[in-house]
Amino acid sequence: MQSSSPFSQSRLGLQQDCCISYESCQERIMAAEPVNVNEFQELARQALPKMYYAFYTGGTEDQYTLKENEEAFHRIIIQPRILRDVSSIDLSTTVLGYNISMPVMIAPTSMQKLANPAGEIATARAASACNTIMVVSTVSTCSLEEVAACSNAVRFFQLYVYKRRDISAKLVQRAENNGYKAIVLTADSPRLGRREADIKNKLIVPQPKNLEGLLSTKFVSDGGSGLEALANGTLDASLCWEDIIWLKSITNLPILIKGVLTCEDARKALEVGVAGIIVSNHGGRQLNYSPATISVLEEVVHAVEGKVEVFLDGGVRRGTDIFKAMALGARAVLVGRPVIYGLAAKGEYGVRRVLEMLKDELELTMSLSGCSSMKEITRGHVRTKHDQLLSML
């Protein structure tokens, strides 16, 4: 066997030096302040135990829908307008009549103390600082009363309907008594989707604060996910459209329905009198191969004909994503995972920075697209894959 030449040894040494230099450069980048929302995910990965990071990032089965939620945005092109006065940009809008600083709300995300000891309280304070709406999860690790007491942010309450309807009714009453402004009914979860990372990691579920004294969370998981055992043992799989009438009878709060993905269900939601629709596939955590939310948003918007506000949940990582959703008819978007990444990495400050980054990126996108306010963002500002196919006919 021949010995290597001085040239090959020198080249090998150069490659090793380059690798070391690249790795150290990457470490310095991640140690610095993140410059976009995606960089917070890596910081969250470094900060969290494997089990909890997998819980927040994972989807169901082979995660097609989880990936498609983001990738579908990439297939939509922005068509800017030039020579427009964009010296002043107004990002403000309203949701159910409540003024917010930008068309971005915080989606309901469960068990936030797994990400940071301050949990939902830190998130609520960040929402208040950024003048936007937080949707508080039923399965939160701070009680809805604790969240209400910590800030003056406008809050909505996300509701699961349990087999024991009296428990759900008590949660709704508590939300109304504590100043929450709307109920967000999650309608896509008769059972929990198969989240294989949680099964492999044997996810341990802490006691949800809102359910203390109301519902036992001690369910046998058969060696798999504790969350799956809890959900399948308590959620009401008989929940149907007629039950919206029951929900309306126990509260004066407006009801938004979360989980709509078709024009047929959008029309049914109108028939039962909801105040708003959230186009959502549960962040790719329920039915795998359900459509990316941005790909069906316009279908839902057309179905409701402006009679209720429509919101988009899922896949938003950039200001350009928000702009695209607005152009396709959304009133606002909801962000979940990015908020958790910010919370895990830097607590309340991290959540605030995530929201500020999205706001700054949206402002820049609007400026470069020739839009000075939300009402100036129109369907003509985007070109979808469907539009491109039609143009070839």
PDB file of C-alpha atoms in Angstrom, residues 99-215:
ATOM      1  CA  ASN A  99     -57.885  45.687  17.647  1.00  0.00           C
ATOM      2  CA  ILE A 100     -54.503  43.983  17.286  1.00  0.00           C
ATOM      3  CA  SER A 101     -51.183  45.357  16.052  1.00  0.00           C
ATOM      4  CA  MET A 102     -50.713  42.781  13.292  1.00  0.00           C
ATOM      5  CA  PRO A 103     -52.624  39.886  11.718  1.00  0.00           C
ATOM      6  CA  VAL A 104     -50.809  37.327  13.873  1.00  0.00           C
ATOM      7  CA  MET A 105     -52.295  35.543  16.876  1.00  0.00           C
ATOM      8  CA  ILE A 106     -50.835  32.923  19.196  1.00  0.00           C
ATOM      9  CA  ALA A 107     -52.294  29.478  18.517  1.00  0.00           C
ATOM     10  CA  PRO A 108     -53.341  27.191  21.363  1.00  0.00           C
ATOM     11  CA  THR A 109     -50.331  25.057  22.274  1.00  0.00           C
ATOM     12  CA  SER A 110     -50.483  22.673  25.193  1.00  0.00           C
ATOM     13  CA  MET A 111     -48.245  22.114  28.203  1.00  0.00           C
ATOM     14  CA  GLN A 112     -45.962  25.114  27.755  1.00  0.00           C
ATOM     15  CA  LYS A 113     -44.127  24.570  31.039  1.00  0.00           C
ATOM     16  CA  LEU A 114     -42.398  21.672  29.295  1.00  0.00           C
ATOM     17  CA  ALA A 115     -40.717  24.391  27.209  1.00  0.00           C
ATOM     18  CA  ASN A 116     -40.050  26.921  29.976  1.00  0.00           C
ATOM     19  CA  PRO A 117     -40.885  27.061  33.708  1.00  0.00           C
ATOM     20  CA  ALA A 118     -42.947  30.237  33.190  1.00  0.00           C
ATOM     21  CA  GLY A 119     -45.100  28.457  30.609  1.00  0.00           C
ATOM     22  CA  GLU A 120     -48.282  30.127  29.412  1.00  0.00           C
ATOM     23  CA  ILE A 121     -47.773  33.136  31.694  1.00  0.00           C
ATOM     24  CA  ALA A 122     -44.636  34.147  29.782  1.00  0.00           C
ATOM     25  CA  THR A 123     -46.466  33.687  26.481  1.00  0.00           C
ATOM     26  CA  ALA A 124     -49.425  35.761  27.641  1.00  0.00           C
ATOM     27  CA  ARG A 125     -47.169  38.597  28.727  1.00  0.00           C
ATOM     28  CA  ALA A 126     -45.406  38.556  25.366  1.00  0.00           C
ATOM     29  CA  ALA A 127     -48.785  38.654  23.609  1.00  0.00           C
ATOM     30  CA  SER A 128     -49.757  41.665  25.695  1.00  0.00           C
ATOM     31  CA  ALA A 129     -46.466  43.427  24.933  1.00  0.00           C
ATOM     32  CA  CYS A 130     -47.023  42.869  21.208  1.00  0.00           C
ATOM     33  CA  ASN A 131     -50.716  43.815  21.377  1.00  0.00           C
ATOM     34  CA  THR A 132     -52.085  40.603  19.953  1.00  0.00           C
ATOM     35  CA  ILE A 133     -54.415  37.771  20.943  1.00  0.00           C
ATOM     36  CA  MET A 134     -53.401  34.568  22.703  1.00  0.00           C
ATOM     37  CA  VAL A 135     -55.545  31.444  22.475  1.00  0.00           C
ATOM     38  CA  VAL A 136     -55.080  29.527  25.737  1.00  0.00           C
ATOM     39  CA  SER A 137     -55.193  25.739  25.517  1.00  0.00           C
ATOM     40  CA  THR A 138     -57.460  23.562  27.630  1.00  0.00           C
ATOM     41  CA  VAL A 139     -54.391  21.391  28.246  1.00  0.00           C
ATOM     42  CA  SER A 140     -52.252  24.208  29.621  1.00  0.00           C
ATOM     43  CA  THR A 141     -49.824  23.939  32.512  1.00  0.00           C
ATOM     44  CA  CYS A 142     -51.003  27.259  33.961  1.00  0.00           C
ATOM     45  CA  SER A 143     -54.655  27.620  34.821  1.00  0.00           C
ATOM     46  CA  LEU A 144     -56.854  29.891  32.743  1.00  0.00           C
ATOM     47  CA  GLU A 145     -57.264  32.026  35.874  1.00  0.00           C
ATOM     48  CA  GLU A 146     -53.494  32.400  36.271  1.00  0.00           C
ATOM     49  CA  VAL A 147     -53.118  33.434  32.646  1.00  0.00           C
ATOM     50  CA  ALA A 148     -55.957  35.934  32.970  1.00  0.00           C
ATOM     51  CA  ALA A 149     -54.364  37.526  36.035  1.00  0.00           C
ATOM     52  CA  CYS A 150     -50.888  37.998  34.549  1.00  0.00           C
ATOM     53  CA  SER A 151     -51.613  40.429  31.704  1.00  0.00           C
ATOM     54  CA  ASN A 152     -54.235  42.541  29.997  1.00  0.00           C
ATOM     55  CA  ALA A 153     -53.942  40.802  26.621  1.00  0.00           C
ATOM     56  CA  VAL A 154     -57.103  39.838  24.773  1.00  0.00           C
ATOM     57  CA  ARG A 155     -57.486  36.100  25.339  1.00  0.00           C
ATOM     58  CA  PHE A 156     -59.534  33.370  23.684  1.00  0.00           C
ATOM     59  CA  PHE A 157     -60.012  29.934  25.259  1.00  0.00           C
ATOM     60  CA  GLN A 158     -59.494  26.750  23.256  1.00  0.00           C
ATOM     61  CA  LEU A 159     -61.932  24.001  24.213  1.00  0.00           C
ATOM     62  CA  TYR A 160     -61.867  20.228  23.946  1.00  0.00           C
ATOM     63  CA  VAL A 161     -65.208  18.552  24.569  1.00  0.00           C
ATOM     64  CA  TYR A 162     -64.911  15.656  26.980  1.00  0.00           C
ATOM     65  CA  LYS A 163     -67.104  12.614  27.454  1.00  0.00           C
ATOM     66  CA  ARG A 164     -68.259  14.281  30.642  1.00  0.00           C
ATOM     67  CA  ARG A 165     -69.886  17.359  29.149  1.00  0.00           C
ATOM     68  CA  ASP A 166     -70.204  18.958  32.577  1.00  0.00           C
ATOM     69  CA  ILE A 167     -66.409  19.337  32.676  1.00  0.00           C
ATOM     70  CA  SER A 168     -66.353  21.158  29.338  1.00  0.00           C
ATOM     71  CA  ALA A 169     -69.248  23.344  30.504  1.00  0.00           C
ATOM     72  CA  LYS A 170     -67.365  24.293  33.670  1.00  0.00           C
ATOM     73  CA  LEU A 171     -64.283  25.230  31.628  1.00  0.00           C
ATOM     74  CA  VAL A 172     -66.382  27.465  29.382  1.00  0.00           C
ATOM     75  CA  GLN A 173     -67.978  29.158  32.396  1.00  0.00           C
ATOM     76  CA  ARG A 174     -64.579  29.740  33.996  1.00  0.00           C
ATOM     77  CA  ALA A 175     -63.271  31.273  30.774  1.00  0.00           C
ATOM     78  CA  GLU A 176     -66.257  33.598  30.506  1.00  0.00           C
ATOM     79  CA  ASN A 177     -65.993  34.598  34.183  1.00  0.00           C
ATOM     80  CA  ASN A 178     -62.289  35.421  33.757  1.00  0.00           C
ATOM     81  CA  GLY A 179     -62.635  37.783  30.829  1.00  0.00           C
ATOM     82  CA  TYR A 180     -61.868  35.520  27.876  1.00  0.00           C
ATOM     83  CA  LYS A 181     -63.427  36.945  24.736  1.00  0.00           C
ATOM     84  CA  ALA A 182     -64.194  33.869  22.633  1.00  0.00           C
ATOM     85  CA  ILE A 183     -64.302  30.076  22.682  1.00  0.00           C
ATOM     86  CA  VAL A 184     -62.199  28.240  20.091  1.00  0.00           C
ATOM     87  CA  LEU A 185     -63.681  24.769  19.664  1.00  0.00           C
ATOM     88  CA  THR A 186     -61.193  22.188  18.420  1.00  0.00           C
ATOM     89  CA  ALA A 187     -63.253  19.943  16.153  1.00  0.00           C
ATOM     90  CA  ASP A 188     -60.678  17.648  14.553  1.00  0.00           C
ATOM     91  CA  SER A 189     -59.860  15.411  17.510  1.00  0.00           C
ATOM     92  CA  PRO A 190     -62.374  12.634  18.206  1.00  0.00           C
ATOM     93  CA  ARG A 191     -59.194  10.653  18.868  1.00  0.00           C
ATOM     94  CA  LEU A 192     -55.549  11.587  18.962  1.00  0.00           C
ATOM     95  CA  GLY A 193     -53.480  11.146  15.816  1.00  0.00           C
ATOM     96  CA  ARG A 194     -50.684   8.592  15.879  1.00  0.00           C
ATOM     97  CA  ARG A 195     -47.681  10.620  17.001  1.00  0.00           C
ATOM     98  CA  GLU A 196     -44.953   8.053  16.742  1.00  0.00           C
ATOM     99  CA  ALA A 197     -42.198  10.094  18.362  1.00  0.00           C
ATOM    100  CA  ASP A 198     -44.306  10.411  21.516  1.00  0.00           C
ATOM    101  CA  ILE A 199     -44.962   6.668  21.468  1.00  0.00           C
ATOM    102  CA  LYS A 200     -41.257   5.843  21.118  1.00  0.00           C
ATOM    103  CA  ASN A 201     -40.300   8.330  23.826  1.00  0.00           C
ATOM    104  CA  LYS A 202     -43.115   7.152  26.141  1.00  0.00           C
ATOM    105  CA  LEU A 203     -44.199  10.753  26.618  1.00  0.00           C
ATOM    106  CA  ILE A 204     -45.099  11.575  30.198  1.00  0.00           C
ATOM    107  CA  VAL A 205     -47.980  14.021  30.582  1.00  0.00           C
ATOM    108  CA  PRO A 206     -48.057  16.493  33.483  1.00  0.00           C
ATOM    109  CA  GLN A 207     -51.370  17.264  35.143  1.00  0.00           C
ATOM    110  CA  PRO A 208     -53.145  19.996  33.099  1.00  0.00           C
ATOM    111  CA  LYS A 209     -53.916  22.780  35.561  1.00  0.00           C
ATOM    112  CA  ASN A 210     -57.348  23.473  34.080  1.00  0.00           C
ATOM    113  CA  LEU A 211     -58.464  19.914  34.774  1.00  0.00           C
ATOM    114  CA  GLU A 212     -57.310  19.670  38.395  1.00  0.00           C
ATOM    115  CA  GLY A 213     -60.181  18.467  40.541  1.00  0.00           C
ATOM    116  CA  LEU A 214     -62.317  17.832  37.450  1.00  0.00           C
ATOM    117  CA  LEU A 215     -60.763  14.961  35.577  1.00  0.00           C
TER     118      LEU A 215
END
